[in-house]
Coordinates of C-alpha atoms (C1' of nucleotides) in Angstrom, one line a residue:
Chain A
M4 CA -18.9 33.7 2.3
I5 CA -16.3 32.4 -0.1
N6 CA -15.5 34.4 -3.1
K7 CA -14.6 32.8 -6.4
I8 CA -11.1 34.2 -6.6
S9 CA -9.9 32.6 -3.5
T10 CA -11.5 29.3 -4.4
E11 CA -9.8 29.3 -7.8
K12 CA -6.5 30.0 -6.2
C13 CA -7.2 27.3 -3.7
K14 CA -7.9 24.8 -6.4
S15 CA -4.8 25.7 -8.3
S16 CA -2.7 25.3 -5.1
I17 CA -4.3 21.9 -4.5
K18 CA -3.4 20.9 -8.1
A19 CA 0.2 22.0 -7.7
L20 CA 0.4 20.1 -4.5
E21 CA -1.0 17.0 -6.3
D22 CA 1.7 17.3 -8.9
A23 CA 4.4 17.5 -6.3
M24 CA 3.1 14.7 -4.2
Y25 CA 2.6 12.5 -7.3
V26 CA 6.3 12.7 -8.1
I27 CA 7.9 12.9 -4.6
G28 CA 5.2 11.7 -2.3
G29 CA 6.1 8.0 -2.4
K30 CA 7.1 6.4 0.8
W31 CA 10.8 6.1 -0.3
T32 CA 11.4 8.7 -3.0
L33 CA 12.8 11.5 -0.9
R34 CA 14.6 9.1 1.4
V35 CA 16.5 7.8 -1.6
I36 CA 17.3 11.3 -2.8
I37 CA 18.7 12.3 0.7
A38 CA 20.8 9.2 0.8
I39 CA 22.3 9.8 -2.7
K40 CA 22.9 13.4 -1.7
D41 CA 24.8 12.1 1.3
G42 CA 27.2 10.3 -1.0
H43 CA 25.7 6.9 -1.2
T44 CA 25.8 6.3 -4.9
R45 CA 25.7 2.5 -5.2
F46 CA 22.8 0.1 -5.0
N47 CA 23.8 -2.0 -2.1
D48 CA 25.1 1.0 -0.3
L49 CA 21.8 2.7 -0.6
Q50 CA 19.9 -0.3 0.5
R51 CA 22.1 -0.5 3.6
T52 CA 21.7 3.2 4.4
I53 CA 17.9 3.3 4.0
D54 CA 16.6 1.0 6.7
G55 CA 13.8 -1.3 5.6
I56 CA 13.9 -0.7 1.9
S57 CA 13.8 -3.9 -0.3
A58 CA 15.8 -4.4 -3.4
K59 CA 12.6 -4.4 -5.5
V60 CA 11.4 -1.1 -4.1
L61 CA 14.8 0.6 -4.3
S62 CA 15.1 -0.6 -7.9
G63 CA 11.7 0.9 -8.7
V64 CA 12.3 4.2 -7.0
L65 CA 15.6 4.6 -8.8
K66 CA 13.9 4.0 -12.2
D67 CA 11.3 6.6 -11.4
L68 CA 14.0 9.1 -10.3
E69 CA 15.8 8.5 -13.5
Q70 CA 12.7 9.0 -15.6
N71 CA 11.8 12.2 -13.8
G72 CA 15.3 13.6 -14.4
F73 CA 16.5 13.6 -10.8
V74 CA 19.2 11.0 -11.2
K75 CA 21.6 9.6 -13.7
R76 CA 22.5 5.9 -13.9
K77 CA 26.2 5.5 -14.6
V78 CA 27.5 2.0 -15.4
D79 CA 31.2 1.3 -14.9
I80 CA 31.9 -2.0 -16.8
G81 CA 34.5 -3.8 -14.8
V82 CA 34.8 -6.8 -12.4
P83 CA 32.3 -6.7 -10.9
V84 CA 30.1 -4.3 -12.8
V85 CA 29.5 -1.2 -10.7
V86 CA 26.5 1.0 -11.1
E87 CA 26.5 4.5 -9.7
Y88 CA 23.6 6.8 -9.3
E89 CA 24.3 10.6 -9.5
L90 CA 22.0 13.4 -8.7
L91 CA 21.3 15.7 -11.6
P92 CA 20.9 19.5 -11.3
Y93 CA 17.2 19.2 -11.3
A94 CA 17.3 17.4 -8.0
E95 CA 18.6 20.6 -6.5
S96 CA 15.3 22.2 -7.1
L97 CA 13.9 20.0 -4.3
Q98 CA 16.2 21.6 -1.7
D99 CA 13.5 23.9 -0.3
V100 CA 11.0 21.1 -0.1
L101 CA 13.5 18.8 1.6
N102 CA 14.6 21.5 4.1
A103 CA 11.0 22.4 4.9
L104 CA 10.0 18.8 5.5
V105 CA 13.1 17.7 7.4
S106 CA 13.0 20.7 9.8
W107 CA 9.2 20.4 10.3
G108 CA 9.7 16.7 11.0
E109 CA 12.3 17.5 13.6
A110 CA 10.1 20.1 15.2
H111 CA 7.1 17.9 15.2
R112 CA 9.1 15.0 16.9
N113 CA 10.3 17.4 19.6
K114 CA 6.8 18.6 20.2
L115 CA 5.6 15.0 20.6
I116 CA 8.5 14.2 23.0
K117 CA 7.5 17.3 25.1
V118 CA 3.9 16.3 25.2
Q119 CA 4.9 12.8 26.3
E120 CA 7.2 14.1 29.0
M121 CA 4.4 16.3 30.3
S122 CA 2.0 13.4 30.4
I123 CA 4.6 11.3 32.4
A124 CA 5.2 14.2 34.8
Q125 CA 1.5 14.8 35.4
P126 CA -0.4 11.6 34.8
Chain B
M18 CA 34.5 6.9 1.0
I19 CA 31.6 7.8 3.3
N20 CA 32.5 9.0 6.8
K21 CA 30.4 8.1 9.8
I22 CA 29.3 11.7 10.6
S23 CA 27.7 12.3 7.2
T24 CA 25.9 9.0 7.4
E25 CA 24.5 9.7 10.8
K26 CA 23.3 13.1 9.7
C27 CA 21.8 11.4 6.7
K28 CA 20.0 8.9 8.8
S29 CA 18.6 11.5 11.1
S30 CA 17.4 13.6 8.2
I31 CA 15.7 10.5 6.8
K32 CA 14.0 9.9 10.2
A33 CA 12.8 13.5 10.4
L34 CA 11.4 13.1 6.9
E35 CA 9.7 9.9 7.9
D36 CA 8.0 11.7 10.8
A37 CA 6.8 14.5 8.6
M38 CA 5.6 12.2 5.9
Y39 CA 3.8 10.0 8.4
V40 CA 1.7 12.9 9.5
I41 CA 1.2 15.0 6.4
G42 CA 2.2 12.5 3.6
G43 CA -1.3 11.1 3.1
K44 CA -2.9 11.7 -0.2
W45 CA -5.5 14.1 1.1
T46 CA -4.1 15.6 4.3
L47 CA -2.5 18.7 2.9
R48 CA -5.2 19.3 0.4
V49 CA -7.8 19.4 3.2
I50 CA -5.6 21.9 5.1
I51 CA -5.2 24.1 2.1
A52 CA -9.0 24.1 1.6
I53 CA -9.7 24.9 5.2
K54 CA -7.1 27.7 5.1
D55 CA -9.0 29.0 2.1
G56 CA -12.1 29.5 4.1
H57 CA -13.9 26.2 3.4
T58 CA -14.9 25.3 7.0
R59 CA -17.9 23.0 6.5
F60 CA -18.0 19.3 5.6
N61 CA -19.9 19.5 2.3
D62 CA -18.1 22.7 1.3
L63 CA -14.8 20.9 1.7
Q64 CA -16.0 17.9 -0.2
R65 CA -17.1 20.1 -3.1
T66 CA -13.8 22.0 -3.1
I67 CA -11.5 19.0 -3.0
D68 CA -12.2 17.2 -6.3
G69 CA -12.6 13.5 -5.9
I70 CA -12.6 13.1 -2.2
S71 CA -15.3 10.8 -0.8
A72 CA -17.2 11.5 2.4
K73 CA -15.6 8.5 4.1
V74 CA -12.0 9.7 3.4
L75 CA -12.7 13.3 4.2
S76 CA -14.3 12.2 7.5
G77 CA -11.2 10.2 8.3
V78 CA -8.7 12.9 7.3
L79 CA -10.6 15.5 9.5
K80 CA -10.4 13.1 12.5
D81 CA -6.6 12.7 12.0
L82 CA -6.1 16.4 11.7
E83 CA -8.1 16.9 14.9
Q84 CA -6.0 14.3 16.7
N85 CA -2.7 15.8 15.5
G86 CA -3.7 19.3 16.7
F87 CA -4.1 20.9 13.3
V88 CA -7.8 21.4 13.4
K89 CA -10.6 22.1 15.8
R90 CA -14.1 20.7 15.3
K91 CA -16.8 23.2 16.3
V92 CA -20.4 22.1 16.5
D93 CA -23.1 24.7 16.2
I94 CA -26.3 23.2 17.4
G95 CA -29.1 24.6 15.4
V96 CA -31.4 23.7 12.5
P97 CA -29.7 22.1 10.8
V98 CA -26.7 21.2 12.9
V99 CA -23.7 22.9 11.4
V100 CA -20.1 21.7 12.0
E101 CA -17.2 23.9 11.4
Y102 CA -13.6 23.0 11.1
E103 CA -11.1 25.7 12.2
L104 CA -7.3 25.6 11.7
L105 CA -5.4 25.8 15.0
P106 CA -2.2 27.7 15.4
Y107 CA -0.1 24.5 15.0
A108 CA -1.3 24.3 11.4
E109 CA 0.6 27.5 10.7
S110 CA 3.9 25.7 11.4
L111 CA 3.2 23.9 8.1
Q112 CA 3.4 27.1 6.1
D113 CA 6.9 26.6 4.9
V114 CA 6.2 23.0 3.9
L115 CA 3.1 24.0 2.0
N116 CA 4.8 26.9 0.2
A117 CA 7.7 24.7 -0.8
L118 CA 5.6 21.9 -2.1
V119 CA 3.1 24.2 -4.0
S120 CA 5.8 26.2 -5.7
W121 CA 7.8 23.2 -6.6
G122 CA 4.7 21.5 -8.0
E123 CA 4.0 24.6 -10.1
A124 CA 7.5 24.8 -11.4
H125 CA 7.5 21.1 -12.1
R126 CA 4.3 21.3 -14.1
N127 CA 5.7 24.2 -16.1
K128 CA 8.8 22.2 -16.8
L129 CA 6.7 19.2 -18.0
I130 CA 4.6 21.5 -20.3
K131 CA 7.8 23.0 -21.8
V132 CA 9.2 19.5 -22.5
Q133 CA 6.0 18.5 -24.1
E134 CA 6.0 21.7 -26.3
M135 CA 9.5 21.0 -27.4
S136 CA 8.7 17.4 -28.3
I137 CA 5.7 18.6 -30.4
A138 CA 7.9 21.3 -32.2
Q139 CA 10.7 18.8 -33.0
P140 CA 9.2 15.3 -33.2
Chain C
dG3 C1' 32.3 -26.4 -3.1
dT4 C1' 30.2 -23.0 -0.5
dT5 C1' 29.8 -18.5 0.7
dA6 C1' 29.9 -13.6 -0.6
dC7 C1' 30.2 -9.8 -3.5
dT8 C1' 28.3 -6.9 -7.5
dA9 C1' 23.1 -5.4 -9.1
dC10 C1' 19.3 -6.3 -9.7
dT11 C1' 14.5 -9.3 -11.4
dT12 C1' 10.5 -12.2 -10.7
dA13 C1' 6.6 -14.0 -8.6
dC14 C1' 3.6 -13.9 -5.1
dC15 C1' 1.2 -12.1 -1.0
dT16 C1' -0.5 -8.6 2.2
dT17 C1' -2.1 -4.4 3.7
dA18 C1' -3.3 0.3 3.4
dT19 C1' -5.8 3.4 0.9
dG20 C1' -9.3 4.8 -1.6
dT21 C1' -14.0 4.3 -4.3
dA22 C1' -18.8 3.6 -4.8
dT23 C1' -23.1 3.3 -3.2
dA24 C1' -26.4 3.5 0.0
dG25 C1' -28.3 4.8 4.4
dT26 C1' -29.3 7.8 8.8
dA27 C1' -32.1 11.7 10.9
dG28 C1' -34.2 16.0 11.0
dT29 C1' -36.1 20.0 8.4
dA30 C1' -37.9 22.7 4.8
dA31 C1' -38.8 24.2 0.3
dC32 C1' -41.4 23.2 -4.0
Chain D
dG14 C1' -44.7 13.6 -1.7
dT15 C1' -40.3 14.2 -3.5
dT16 C1' -36.3 16.5 -3.6
dA17 C1' -32.6 18.8 -1.2
dC18 C1' -30.0 20.5 2.6
dT19 C1' -27.1 19.6 7.1
dA20 C1' -23.1 15.9 8.4
dC21 C1' -21.8 12.2 8.4
dT22 C1' -21.6 6.4 8.8
dA23 C1' -21.7 1.7 7.0
dT24 C1' -20.7 -1.8 3.9
dA25 C1' -18.5 -3.9 0.3
dC26 C1' -15.3 -3.8 -3.3
dA27 C1' -11.1 -2.4 -6.0
dT28 C1' -6.5 -1.0 -6.7
dA29 C1' -2.0 0.1 -6.0
dA30 C1' 1.8 0.3 -3.1
dG31 C1' 4.8 -2.0 -0.6
dG32 C1' 6.8 -6.4 1.6
dT33 C1' 8.9 -11.3 1.3
dA34 C1' 11.6 -14.5 -0.5
dA35 C1' 13.9 -16.5 -3.9
dG36 C1' 16.5 -16.5 -8.2
dT37 C1' 20.0 -14.8 -11.8
dA38 C1' 24.9 -14.2 -13.5
dG39 C1' 29.6 -13.5 -13.1
dT40 C1' 33.7 -13.4 -10.1
dA41 C1' 36.5 -14.3 -6.2
dA42 C1' 37.8 -15.5 -1.7
dC43 C1' 38.0 -19.3 1.8

DNA sequence: GTTACTACTTACCTTATGTATAGTAGTAAC
DNA sequence: GTTACTACTATACATAAGGTAAGTAGTAAC
């Protein structure tokens, strides 16, 4: 028997999750944030660091990140023009999410490797 | 100047993130887990709780969750046949991820509402 | 004069994901 | 006899995200 209170709480959790995933659930969004955090601030540098991302997609992700207040686009007029992307303080609010996802991802990968080893040892 | 160590660490973080998002980054995956956690164990109950999910998608998500060891499918033969989905212990390892995402989603929503209020107050 | 660097943009194509609608089968209430 | 419940499955269609490849513009090295 499900009571109404738990269901309401459940629905609001699901809504919050939706909001989060809408903003940071894209295939590349968090990868770009991690790379910028690591010190890769320029476009081509980011593209080289993030395996498999195309210029088009990177450009789109950076625009979204700017709109959502995670990143600032800084243009240094010179020869050649250099554009730098800086993380804004709001990006730090994602730290818990990033830590949780990265460490869960590592643990999950280790689990898969163990399962694989066991199936090789005892086929 | 980026040193090699930080870049390697960055790439491995990105890989871990990829692994995590591959398993739980689907649009509905975590929503279904939250709903089961909340006590909604039957198919139609889940479909009613998770707004907008179709039977086809729910069916597919439940199969994935079963394959990944998050959920157990329990069939009670009776009239009518009742199928119950139970969370397995491995699903608990997602607790940190869920907490982080839900609380970030709530905070983000509150931030958006504040920004909206300010733009109405001072147009 | 051809290649490479800076940082992208544009157009097109593919694929994954999701949506909508209907159908299956057995039972039972109205 | 029609509706509703159980839990799905099947089919067809729509959309949106992402992938591919080429182009732009200015400079500079070879």
